[in-house]
Short mmCIF file of N, CA, C and O and ligand atoms in Angstrom, two decimals:
data_model
loop_
_atom_site.label_atom_id
_atom_site.label_comp_id
_atom_site.label_asym_id
_atom_site.label_seq_id
_atom_site.Cartn_x
_atom_site.Cartn_y
_atom_site.Cartn_z
N MET A 1 5.99 -16.41 -1.91
CA MET A 1 5.08 -15.66 -1.54
C MET A 1 3.80 -15.99 -1.71
O MET A 1 3.46 -16.36 -2.92
N ASP A 2 2.66 -15.99 -0.56
CA ASP A 2 1.72 -16.50 -0.54
C ASP A 2 0.55 -15.21 -0.96
O ASP A 2 0.21 -14.49 -0.36
N LYS A 3 0.44 -15.10 -2.37
CA LYS A 3 -0.58 -14.11 -3.23
C LYS A 3 -1.79 -14.33 -2.46
O LYS A 3 -2.44 -13.32 -2.03
N LYS A 4 -2.54 -15.50 -2.56
CA LYS A 4 -3.67 -15.53 -2.21
C LYS A 4 -3.81 -15.19 -0.75
O LYS A 4 -5.07 -14.71 -0.40
N GLU A 5 -2.98 -15.91 0.29
CA GLU A 5 -2.99 -15.31 1.89
C GLU A 5 -3.37 -13.90 1.63
O GLU A 5 -3.99 -13.30 2.42
N LEU A 6 -2.27 -13.12 1.07
CA LEU A 6 -2.50 -11.66 1.01
C LEU A 6 -3.90 -11.13 0.58
O LEU A 6 -4.26 -10.15 1.34
N ILE A 7 -4.05 -11.56 -0.36
CA ILE A 7 -5.48 -11.17 -1.19
C ILE A 7 -6.57 -11.30 0.04
O ILE A 7 -7.58 -10.61 0.33
N ARG A 8 -6.50 -12.93 0.65
CA ARG A 8 -7.52 -13.16 1.57
C ARG A 8 -7.64 -11.99 2.67
O ARG A 8 -8.67 -11.58 3.17
N ARG A 9 -6.48 -11.71 2.91
CA ARG A 9 -6.23 -10.70 4.69
C ARG A 9 -7.03 -9.18 3.87
O ARG A 9 -7.39 -8.46 4.85
N ALA A 10 -6.41 -9.11 2.69
CA ALA A 10 -7.00 -7.63 2.31
C ALA A 10 -8.76 -7.45 2.08
O ALA A 10 -9.22 -6.55 2.41
N ILE A 11 -9.21 -8.94 1.83
CA ILE A 11 -10.41 -8.75 1.90
C ILE A 11 -11.40 -8.82 3.03
O ILE A 11 -12.15 -8.01 3.22
N LYS A 12 -10.50 -9.54 3.73
CA LYS A 12 -11.09 -9.45 5.56
C LYS A 12 -10.95 -8.22 6.14
O LYS A 12 -11.85 -7.63 6.75
N ALA A 13 -9.85 -7.34 5.54
CA ALA A 13 -10.10 -5.70 6.37
C ALA A 13 -10.68 -5.08 5.65
O ALA A 13 -11.22 -4.09 6.23
N LYS A 14 -11.31 -5.38 4.51
CA LYS A 14 -12.11 -4.35 3.52
C LYS A 14 -13.24 -4.30 4.42
O LYS A 14 -14.19 -3.54 4.28
N LYS A 15 -13.40 -5.56 4.95
CA LYS A 15 -14.96 -5.67 5.71
C LYS A 15 -15.23 -4.38 6.93
O LYS A 15 -16.21 -4.17 7.56
N LYS A 16 -13.83 -4.21 7.53
CA LYS A 16 -14.05 -3.42 8.48
C LYS A 16 -13.68 -1.87 8.40
O LYS A 16 -13.92 -0.97 8.99
N ALA A 17 -13.71 -1.71 6.82
CA ALA A 17 -13.80 -0.07 6.13
C ALA A 17 -14.94 0.63 7.17
O ALA A 17 -16.10 0.14 7.01
N TYR A 18 -14.66 1.73 7.57
CA TYR A 18 -15.28 2.66 8.12
C TYR A 18 -15.31 4.08 7.10
O TYR A 18 -14.67 4.75 7.17
N VAL A 19 -16.56 3.70 6.59
CA VAL A 19 -16.95 4.94 5.01
C VAL A 19 -18.25 5.34 5.39
O VAL A 19 -19.10 5.29 4.25
N PRO A 20 -18.70 6.03 6.41
CA PRO A 20 -20.04 6.31 6.46
C PRO A 20 -20.33 7.49 5.24
O PRO A 20 -21.11 7.92 5.14
N TYR A 21 -19.36 8.28 4.86
CA TYR A 21 -19.70 9.46 3.97
C TYR A 21 -19.40 8.58 2.25
O TYR A 21 -20.15 9.38 1.42
N SER A 22 -18.28 8.26 2.22
CA SER A 22 -18.25 7.65 0.54
C SER A 22 -19.06 6.32 0.53
O SER A 22 -19.75 5.85 -0.99
N GLY A 23 -19.18 5.36 1.48
CA GLY A 23 -19.64 4.37 1.48
C GLY A 23 -18.46 3.33 0.53
O GLY A 23 -18.96 2.32 -0.02
N PHE A 24 -17.47 3.96 0.05
CA PHE A 24 -16.39 2.71 -0.43
C PHE A 24 -15.58 2.20 0.18
O PHE A 24 -14.76 2.73 0.67
N HIS A 25 -15.70 0.99 0.30
CA HIS A 25 -14.66 0.26 1.21
C HIS A 25 -13.61 -0.39 0.34
O HIS A 25 -13.57 -0.74 -0.73
N VAL A 26 -12.59 -0.14 1.08
CA VAL A 26 -11.00 -0.58 0.55
C VAL A 26 -10.14 -1.58 1.56
O VAL A 26 -10.40 -0.97 3.07
N GLY A 27 -9.60 -2.50 1.30
CA GLY A 27 -9.12 -3.35 2.36
C GLY A 27 -7.94 -3.60 1.58
O GLY A 27 -7.46 -3.67 0.58
N ALA A 28 -6.63 -3.59 2.46
CA ALA A 28 -4.93 -3.43 2.13
C ALA A 28 -4.35 -4.61 2.86
O ALA A 28 -4.71 -4.76 4.10
N ALA A 29 -3.36 -5.56 2.22
CA ALA A 29 -2.45 -6.50 3.31
C ALA A 29 -0.89 -6.08 2.69
O ALA A 29 -1.19 -6.26 1.39
N ILE A 30 -0.52 -6.07 3.56
CA ILE A 30 1.26 -5.74 3.28
C ILE A 30 1.97 -6.88 3.77
O ILE A 30 1.74 -7.66 4.90
N LEU A 31 3.18 -7.62 2.77
CA LEU A 31 4.06 -8.47 3.34
C LEU A 31 4.92 -7.70 3.57
O LEU A 31 5.86 -7.24 2.92
N THR A 32 5.72 -8.15 4.89
CA THR A 32 6.97 -7.36 5.34
C THR A 32 7.93 -8.16 4.80
O THR A 32 7.94 -9.17 4.58
N GLU A 33 9.66 -7.56 5.05
CA GLU A 33 10.42 -8.37 4.52
C GLU A 33 10.94 -9.86 5.26
O GLU A 33 11.01 -10.51 4.65
N ASP A 34 10.22 -9.63 6.54
CA ASP A 34 10.50 -11.11 7.28
C ASP A 34 8.97 -11.69 7.27
O ASP A 34 8.66 -12.53 8.18
N ASP A 35 8.19 -11.77 5.79
CA ASP A 35 7.17 -12.35 5.91
C ASP A 35 5.76 -12.31 6.94
O ASP A 35 5.31 -13.08 7.14
N LYS A 36 5.69 -10.94 7.57
CA LYS A 36 4.63 -10.67 8.29
C LYS A 36 3.53 -10.11 7.57
O LYS A 36 4.02 -9.52 6.69
N ILE A 37 2.16 -10.31 7.73
CA ILE A 37 1.51 -9.53 7.15
C ILE A 37 0.66 -8.79 8.19
O ILE A 37 0.09 -8.88 9.25
N TYR A 38 0.48 -7.51 7.53
CA TYR A 38 -0.08 -6.36 8.36
C TYR A 38 -1.46 -5.96 7.29
O TYR A 38 -1.27 -5.55 6.12
N ASP A 39 -2.78 -5.86 7.91
CA ASP A 39 -3.91 -5.01 6.84
C ASP A 39 -4.34 -3.80 7.64
O ASP A 39 -3.94 -3.44 8.78
N GLY A 40 -5.11 -3.40 6.61
CA GLY A 40 -5.76 -2.32 6.98
C GLY A 40 -7.05 -1.70 6.19
O GLY A 40 -7.10 -2.39 5.16
N CYS A 41 -7.94 -0.95 6.92
CA CYS A 41 -8.99 -0.68 5.75
C CYS A 41 -9.11 0.86 5.80
O CYS A 41 -8.32 1.82 6.56
N ASN A 42 -9.87 1.75 4.94
CA ASN A 42 -9.81 2.93 5.16
C ASN A 42 -10.78 3.45 6.09
O ASN A 42 -11.81 2.68 6.54
N ILE A 43 -10.52 4.70 6.75
CA ILE A 43 -11.13 5.14 7.62
C ILE A 43 -11.30 6.56 7.46
O ILE A 43 -10.75 7.37 7.30
N GLU A 44 -12.87 6.76 7.26
CA GLU A 44 -13.25 8.47 7.00
C GLU A 44 -13.65 9.23 8.13
O GLU A 44 -14.28 8.62 9.24
N ILE A 45 -13.44 10.40 8.14
CA ILE A 45 -13.70 11.40 9.31
C ILE A 45 -14.42 12.32 8.52
O ILE A 45 -14.62 12.82 7.36
N ALA A 46 -15.20 12.86 9.52
CA ALA A 46 -16.46 13.84 9.32
C ALA A 46 -15.91 15.09 8.72
O ALA A 46 -16.69 15.68 7.85
N SER A 47 -14.61 15.71 8.86
CA SER A 47 -14.51 16.80 8.55
C SER A 47 -13.38 16.49 7.25
O SER A 47 -12.43 17.16 6.76
N TYR A 48 -13.74 15.24 6.73
CA TYR A 48 -13.10 14.90 5.37
C TYR A 48 -11.57 14.32 5.40
O TYR A 48 -10.93 13.55 5.05
N SER A 49 -10.77 15.83 5.57
CA SER A 49 -9.40 15.43 5.17
C SER A 49 -8.44 14.44 6.11
O SER A 49 -7.51 14.11 5.66
N PRO A 50 -8.63 14.32 7.24
CA PRO A 50 -8.00 13.29 8.00
C PRO A 50 -8.51 12.28 7.54
O PRO A 50 -7.65 10.86 7.91
N THR A 51 -9.49 11.59 6.61
CA THR A 51 -9.68 10.56 6.08
C THR A 51 -8.20 9.69 5.67
O THR A 51 -7.24 10.18 5.23
N ILE A 52 -8.03 8.56 6.18
CA ILE A 52 -6.88 7.74 5.49
C ILE A 52 -7.19 6.31 4.57
O ILE A 52 -8.13 5.95 4.93
N CYS A 53 -6.52 6.50 3.70
CA CYS A 53 -6.78 5.05 2.87
C CYS A 53 -6.45 3.79 3.47
O CYS A 53 -5.54 3.89 4.24
N ALA A 54 -6.88 2.62 2.91
CA ALA A 54 -6.63 1.36 3.45
C ALA A 54 -4.82 0.95 3.28
O ALA A 54 -4.45 0.45 4.30
N GLU A 55 -4.50 1.55 2.18
CA GLU A 55 -3.22 1.11 2.14
C GLU A 55 -2.29 1.80 3.28
O GLU A 55 -1.28 1.05 3.81
N ARG A 56 -2.43 2.92 3.64
CA ARG A 56 -1.78 3.68 4.54
C ARG A 56 -1.94 3.21 5.87
O ARG A 56 -1.16 3.12 6.84
N THR A 57 -3.03 2.67 6.23
CA THR A 57 -3.53 2.17 7.31
C THR A 57 -2.53 1.11 7.80
O THR A 57 -2.01 0.90 8.63
N ALA A 58 -2.29 0.06 6.75
CA ALA A 58 -1.84 -1.08 6.80
C ALA A 58 -0.33 -0.79 6.75
O ALA A 58 0.45 -1.41 7.48
N ILE A 59 0.12 0.05 6.32
CA ILE A 59 1.47 0.37 6.25
C ILE A 59 2.12 0.81 7.43
O ILE A 59 3.03 0.59 8.03
N PHE A 60 1.04 2.04 7.97
CA PHE A 60 1.61 2.84 8.96
C PHE A 60 1.74 1.99 10.50
O PHE A 60 2.42 2.02 11.47
N LYS A 61 0.72 0.76 10.38
CA LYS A 61 0.67 -0.02 11.34
C LYS A 61 1.89 -1.09 11.34
O LYS A 61 2.42 -1.58 12.59
N ALA A 62 2.31 -1.56 10.04
CA ALA A 62 3.63 -2.26 10.23
C ALA A 62 5.01 -1.43 10.39
O ALA A 62 5.54 -2.08 11.38
N VAL A 63 4.85 -0.11 9.87
CA VAL A 63 5.96 0.65 10.45
C VAL A 63 6.23 0.97 11.74
O VAL A 63 7.10 0.80 12.43
N SER A 64 4.91 1.15 12.33
CA SER A 64 5.09 1.36 13.96
C SER A 64 5.18 0.02 14.87
O SER A 64 5.55 0.18 15.93
N GLU A 65 5.35 -0.87 14.29
CA GLU A 65 5.86 -2.26 14.84
C GLU A 65 7.34 -2.44 14.51
O GLU A 65 7.74 -3.66 14.54
N GLY A 66 7.81 -1.38 13.65
CA GLY A 66 9.35 -1.75 13.20
C GLY A 66 9.57 -2.29 11.88
O GLY A 66 10.89 -2.78 11.92
N HIS A 67 8.61 -2.36 11.38
CA HIS A 67 8.85 -2.98 9.71
C HIS A 67 8.96 -1.73 8.50
O HIS A 67 8.05 -1.04 8.63
N GLU A 68 10.19 -1.80 8.16
CA GLU A 68 10.32 -0.76 7.38
C GLU A 68 10.64 -1.28 5.55
O GLU A 68 11.11 -0.09 5.11
N LYS A 69 10.17 -2.23 5.67
CA LYS A 69 10.43 -2.68 4.01
C LYS A 69 9.29 -3.54 3.88
O LYS A 69 8.75 -4.30 4.38
N ILE A 70 8.77 -3.29 2.72
CA ILE A 70 7.27 -3.80 2.31
C ILE A 70 7.57 -4.73 0.88
O ILE A 70 8.16 -3.98 -0.02
N LYS A 71 7.60 -6.07 0.76
CA LYS A 71 7.63 -6.90 0.08
C LYS A 71 6.67 -6.47 -1.24
O LYS A 71 7.00 -6.90 -2.64
N ALA A 72 5.28 -6.58 -0.53
CA ALA A 72 4.25 -6.78 -1.51
C ALA A 72 3.20 -6.00 -0.98
O ALA A 72 3.06 -5.95 0.37
N ILE A 73 2.03 -5.70 -1.72
CA ILE A 73 0.73 -5.13 -0.93
C ILE A 73 -0.33 -5.64 -1.99
O ILE A 73 -0.49 -5.61 -3.18
N ALA A 74 -1.36 -6.08 -1.14
CA ALA A 74 -2.64 -6.66 -1.95
C ALA A 74 -3.70 -5.55 -1.83
O ALA A 74 -4.07 -5.21 -0.59
N ILE A 75 -4.49 -5.06 -2.40
CA ILE A 75 -5.66 -3.91 -2.29
C ILE A 75 -6.89 -4.56 -3.08
O ILE A 75 -6.92 -5.17 -4.03
N VAL A 76 -8.05 -4.26 -2.53
CA VAL A 76 -9.10 -4.72 -2.50
C VAL A 76 -10.13 -3.56 -2.44
O VAL A 76 -10.25 -3.32 -1.20
N GLY A 77 -10.88 -3.42 -3.30
CA GLY A 77 -11.79 -2.21 -3.00
C GLY A 77 -13.15 -2.44 -3.82
O GLY A 77 -13.29 -3.38 -4.40
N ASP A 78 -14.07 -1.81 -3.74
CA ASP A 78 -15.46 -1.82 -4.36
C ASP A 78 -15.29 -1.26 -5.64
O ASP A 78 -16.20 -1.78 -6.44
N ALA A 79 -14.55 -0.91 -6.36
CA ALA A 79 -14.06 -0.89 -7.71
C ALA A 79 -13.99 -1.92 -8.26
O ALA A 79 -13.55 -2.63 -7.82
N ASP A 80 -14.28 -2.10 -9.75
CA ASP A 80 -13.40 -3.05 -10.66
C ASP A 80 -12.15 -3.07 -10.74
O ASP A 80 -11.65 -2.60 -11.40
N HIS A 81 -11.15 -3.49 -9.88
CA HIS A 81 -9.79 -3.36 -9.35
C HIS A 81 -9.71 -2.03 -9.09
O HIS A 81 -9.35 -1.04 -9.98
N THR A 82 -9.27 -1.62 -7.74
CA THR A 82 -9.27 -0.56 -7.40
C THR A 82 -7.59 -0.41 -7.00
O THR A 82 -6.99 -0.93 -6.45
N TYR A 83 -7.29 0.37 -7.76
CA TYR A 83 -6.10 0.97 -8.01
C TYR A 83 -5.48 1.94 -6.87
O TYR A 83 -6.29 2.88 -6.29
N PRO A 84 -4.24 1.92 -6.53
CA PRO A 84 -3.90 2.93 -4.94
C PRO A 84 -3.72 4.41 -5.83
O PRO A 84 -3.35 4.73 -6.74
N CYS A 85 -4.23 5.35 -4.40
CA CYS A 85 -4.37 6.69 -5.20
C CYS A 85 -2.75 7.20 -5.04
O CYS A 85 -1.85 6.31 -4.94
N GLY A 86 -2.77 8.23 -5.65
CA GLY A 86 -1.29 8.56 -5.80
C GLY A 86 -0.64 8.87 -4.54
O GLY A 86 0.53 8.72 -4.46
N VAL A 87 -1.20 9.47 -3.54
CA VAL A 87 -0.73 9.56 -2.08
C VAL A 87 -0.07 8.01 -1.60
O VAL A 87 0.92 8.08 -0.99
N CYS A 88 -0.99 7.18 -1.81
CA CYS A 88 -0.52 5.78 -1.32
C CYS A 88 0.58 5.23 -2.12
O CYS A 88 1.59 4.59 -1.64
N ARG A 89 0.84 5.45 -3.69
CA ARG A 89 1.92 4.96 -4.42
C ARG A 89 2.97 5.37 -3.68
O ARG A 89 4.15 4.88 -3.58
N GLN A 90 2.76 7.11 -3.49
CA GLN A 90 4.22 7.57 -2.71
C GLN A 90 4.73 6.76 -1.45
O GLN A 90 5.92 6.86 -1.05
N VAL A 91 3.86 6.73 -0.33
CA VAL A 91 3.82 6.04 0.84
C VAL A 91 4.29 4.63 0.66
O VAL A 91 5.46 4.38 1.29
N ILE A 92 3.95 3.80 -0.41
CA ILE A 92 4.47 2.40 -0.83
C ILE A 92 6.25 2.70 -1.19
O ILE A 92 7.02 1.96 -0.74
N ARG A 93 6.23 3.65 -1.94
CA ARG A 93 7.59 4.16 -2.67
C ARG A 93 8.60 3.93 -1.48
O ARG A 93 9.91 3.91 -1.56
N GLU A 94 8.25 4.88 -0.43
CA GLU A 94 9.22 5.05 0.79
C GLU A 94 9.69 3.83 1.50
O GLU A 94 10.68 3.62 1.89
N PHE A 95 8.77 2.76 1.29
CA PHE A 95 9.01 1.78 2.16
C PHE A 95 9.43 0.47 1.26
O PHE A 95 9.59 -0.63 1.86
N GLY A 96 9.65 0.75 -0.09
CA GLY A 96 9.88 -0.32 -0.85
C GLY A 96 9.89 -0.15 -2.58
O GLY A 96 8.74 0.38 -2.93
N LYS A 97 11.37 0.04 -3.20
CA LYS A 97 11.18 0.39 -4.43
C LYS A 97 10.80 -0.44 -5.14
O LYS A 97 10.37 -0.17 -6.56
N ASP A 98 10.96 -1.66 -4.98
CA ASP A 98 10.59 -2.96 -5.70
C ASP A 98 9.39 -3.70 -5.04
O ASP A 98 9.14 -4.76 -5.49
N THR A 99 8.53 -2.94 -4.41
CA THR A 99 7.18 -3.80 -4.22
C THR A 99 6.55 -4.19 -5.23
O THR A 99 6.28 -3.52 -6.04
N ARG A 100 6.02 -5.52 -4.77
CA ARG A 100 4.98 -5.84 -5.81
C ARG A 100 3.71 -5.72 -5.42
O ARG A 100 3.17 -5.60 -4.23
N ILE A 101 2.69 -4.83 -6.56
CA ILE A 101 1.39 -4.39 -6.05
C ILE A 101 0.50 -5.11 -6.70
O ILE A 101 0.46 -5.64 -8.01
N ILE A 102 -0.66 -5.49 -5.72
CA ILE A 102 -1.33 -6.80 -6.38
C ILE A 102 -2.85 -6.17 -6.47
O ILE A 102 -3.38 -5.55 -5.00
N ILE A 103 -3.32 -6.06 -7.45
CA ILE A 103 -4.56 -5.35 -7.31
C ILE A 103 -5.73 -6.34 -7.61
O ILE A 103 -5.75 -7.11 -8.49
N ALA A 104 -6.49 -6.51 -6.71
CA ALA A 104 -7.16 -7.57 -6.64
C ALA A 104 -8.83 -7.35 -6.88
O ALA A 104 -9.17 -6.61 -5.73
N ASN A 105 -9.44 -8.45 -7.12
CA ASN A 105 -11.05 -8.53 -7.21
C ASN A 105 -11.35 -9.94 -6.38
O ASN A 105 -12.49 -9.66 -5.67
N SER A 106 -10.33 -10.61 -6.30
CA SER A 106 -10.81 -12.01 -5.70
C SER A 106 -9.52 -12.56 -5.51
O SER A 106 -8.60 -12.10 -6.43
N GLU A 107 -9.41 -14.07 -5.07
CA GLU A 107 -8.31 -14.62 -4.88
C GLU A 107 -7.73 -15.24 -6.39
O GLU A 107 -6.56 -15.11 -6.57
N GLU A 108 -8.78 -15.11 -7.47
CA GLU A 108 -8.29 -15.61 -8.82
C GLU A 108 -8.18 -14.66 -9.66
O GLU A 108 -7.79 -14.74 -10.62
N ASP A 109 -9.01 -13.30 -9.33
CA ASP A 109 -9.01 -12.39 -10.36
C ASP A 109 -8.16 -11.45 -9.56
O ASP A 109 -8.61 -10.24 -8.84
N TYR A 110 -6.93 -11.30 -10.00
CA TYR A 110 -5.93 -10.04 -9.42
C TYR A 110 -4.79 -9.75 -10.62
O TYR A 110 -4.76 -10.55 -11.72
N ARG A 111 -4.51 -8.62 -10.64
CA ARG A 111 -3.48 -7.87 -11.67
C ARG A 111 -2.45 -7.63 -10.87
O ARG A 111 -2.29 -7.23 -9.67
N GLU A 112 -1.14 -7.97 -11.48
CA GLU A 112 0.54 -7.49 -10.59
C GLU A 112 1.17 -6.41 -11.23
O GLU A 112 1.26 -6.53 -12.46
N TYR A 113 1.80 -5.69 -10.57
CA TYR A 113 2.43 -4.65 -11.06
C TYR A 113 3.96 -4.69 -9.98
O TYR A 113 3.53 -4.71 -8.81
N ASP A 114 4.97 -3.76 -10.60
CA ASP A 114 6.07 -3.44 -9.94
C ASP A 114 5.30 -1.93 -9.78
O ASP A 114 5.37 -1.31 -10.21
N LEU A 115 5.92 -1.57 -8.39
CA LEU A 115 5.91 0.10 -7.90
C LEU A 115 6.14 0.51 -9.29
O LEU A 115 5.71 1.90 -9.65
N GLU A 116 7.57 0.59 -9.92
CA GLU A 116 8.00 1.40 -10.98
C GLU A 116 6.99 1.80 -11.95
O GLU A 116 6.95 2.90 -12.85
N GLU A 117 5.81 0.94 -12.29
CA GLU A 117 4.99 0.76 -13.41
C GLU A 117 3.86 2.02 -13.18
O GLU A 117 3.27 2.20 -13.73
N LEU A 118 3.82 1.80 -11.73
CA LEU A 118 2.79 2.76 -11.36
C LEU A 118 3.02 4.22 -10.86
O LEU A 118 2.24 4.82 -10.66
N LEU A 119 4.35 4.11 -10.41
CA LEU A 119 4.86 5.36 -9.97
C LEU A 119 6.37 5.66 -10.64
O LEU A 119 7.39 5.30 -10.14
N PRO A 120 6.15 5.35 -12.15
CA PRO A 120 7.53 5.69 -12.75
C PRO A 120 8.55 7.29 -12.35
O PRO A 120 8.13 8.06 -11.75
N HIS A 121 9.72 7.01 -12.28
CA HIS A 121 10.66 8.36 -11.98
C HIS A 121 10.41 8.51 -10.98
O HIS A 121 10.21 9.83 -10.63
N SER A 122 10.53 8.12 -10.03
CA SER A 122 9.73 8.20 -8.19
C SER A 122 10.85 9.25 -7.47
O SER A 122 12.34 8.84 -7.76
N PHE A 123 10.34 9.85 -6.74
CA PHE A 123 11.45 10.39 -5.71
C PHE A 123 11.35 9.86 -4.39
O PHE A 123 10.28 9.37 -4.01
N GLY A 124 12.43 9.47 -3.89
CA GLY A 124 12.56 8.73 -2.77
C GLY A 124 13.41 8.90 -1.48
O GLY A 124 14.38 9.76 -2.01
N PRO A 125 13.74 8.08 -0.56
CA PRO A 125 14.61 8.49 0.40
C PRO A 125 15.94 8.51 0.01
O PRO A 125 17.04 9.45 0.35
N GLU A 126 16.44 7.71 -1.11
CA GLU A 126 17.64 8.05 -1.47
C GLU A 126 18.14 9.13 -2.25
O GLU A 126 19.19 9.74 -2.11
N ASP A 127 16.94 9.83 -2.91
CA ASP A 127 17.49 11.13 -3.42
C ASP A 127 18.02 12.24 -2.42
O ASP A 127 18.80 13.06 -2.55
N LEU A 128 17.35 12.37 -1.20
CA LEU A 128 17.65 13.31 -0.73
C LEU A 128 19.15 12.89 0.23
O LEU A 128 19.64 13.85 0.60
N GLN A 129 19.36 11.63 0.43
CA GLN A 129 20.79 11.12 0.98
C GLN A 129 22.07 11.49 0.02
O GLN A 129 22.41 11.97 0.38
N SER A 130 21.52 11.41 -1.37
CA SER A 130 22.48 11.67 -2.59
C SER A 130 22.73 13.24 -2.77
O SER A 130 23.80 13.79 -2.82
N ALA A 131 21.40 13.69 -2.02
CA ALA A 131 21.77 15.68 -2.35
C ALA A 131 22.74 15.98 -0.84
O ALA A 131 23.40 16.67 -1.06
N SER A 132 22.13 15.31 0.12
CA SER A 132 22.90 15.85 1.57
C SER A 132 24.52 15.29 1.16
O SER A 132 25.31 15.94 1.64
N LYS A 133 24.73 14.31 0.30
CA LYS A 133 26.43 13.86 0.12
C LYS A 133 27.01 14.95 -0.53
O LYS A 133 28.23 15.32 -0.38
N GLU A 134 26.35 15.22 -1.85
CA GLU A 134 26.94 16.28 -2.50
C GLU A 134 27.15 17.64 -1.92
O GLU A 134 28.14 17.97 -1.90
N GLU A 135 26.27 18.08 -0.83
CA GLU A 135 26.46 19.27 -0.39
C GLU A 135 27.81 19.14 0.42
O GLU A 135 28.61 20.07 0.63
N LYS A 136 28.02 17.86 1.47
CA LYS A 136 29.07 17.85 1.95
C LYS A 136 30.35 17.54 1.09
O LYS A 136 31.56 17.99 1.57
N ASP A 137 30.46 17.20 -0.26
CA ASP A 137 31.41 17.10 -1.00
C ASP A 137 32.04 18.69 -1.50
O ASP A 137 33.08 18.59 -1.75
N VAL A 138 30.82 19.58 -1.23
CA VAL A 138 31.45 21.04 -1.89
C VAL A 138 32.43 21.74 -0.98
O VAL A 138 32.20 21.27 0.31
N1 THU B 1 -9.38 4.89 -0.95
C1 THU B 1 -8.34 3.87 -0.54
O1 THU B 1 -8.66 3.68 0.86
N2 THU B 1 -7.55 3.60 -1.12
C2 THU B 1 -7.43 4.13 -2.30
O2 THU B 1 -6.15 3.77 -3.05
C3 THU B 1 -8.43 4.94 -3.08
C4 THU B 1 -9.45 5.51 -2.27
C5 THU B 1 -10.63 5.30 0.08
C6 THU B 1 -10.46 6.54 0.54
C7 THU B 1 -11.95 7.01 0.67
O3 THU B 1 -12.61 6.55 2.10
C8 THU B 1 -12.55 6.42 -0.20
O4 THU B 1 -11.79 5.19 -0.78
C9 THU B 1 -13.13 7.26 -1.40
O5 THU B 1 -12.38 8.06 -1.91
#
């Protein structure tokens, strides 16, 4: 996996952040199962709640193009190492239990985690499947 390329794409996407309210820029880039990269930025809306994080912009772009597995995601924001919010951690979980999460300040300065470290004991699609199977067994 070319981590530096993924970080470069996240840095590039961050420049497109539409953040008239917070002024806080975030970019994300995801690597799909077949090594395609999709990137995205955060987009803020005047009525606030429709605002979407960079991670979800990138993930939804990929999923809407038919990719349902995320191998890795790189995130770059205005904070010193910008970590994904709780909602985005759950969305990453949906499309990859083993996703590598790269929190970067630059191509040289980054930290890496497994999703399990950032979202331990998570709930995911398999849990719903096992519940409906048990129901059938009764
Ligand atoms: N934001 C992201 O894009 N990703 C995160 O993981 C944290 C927060 C955005 C949402 C909002 O536009 C701005 O950062 C401030 O919260």
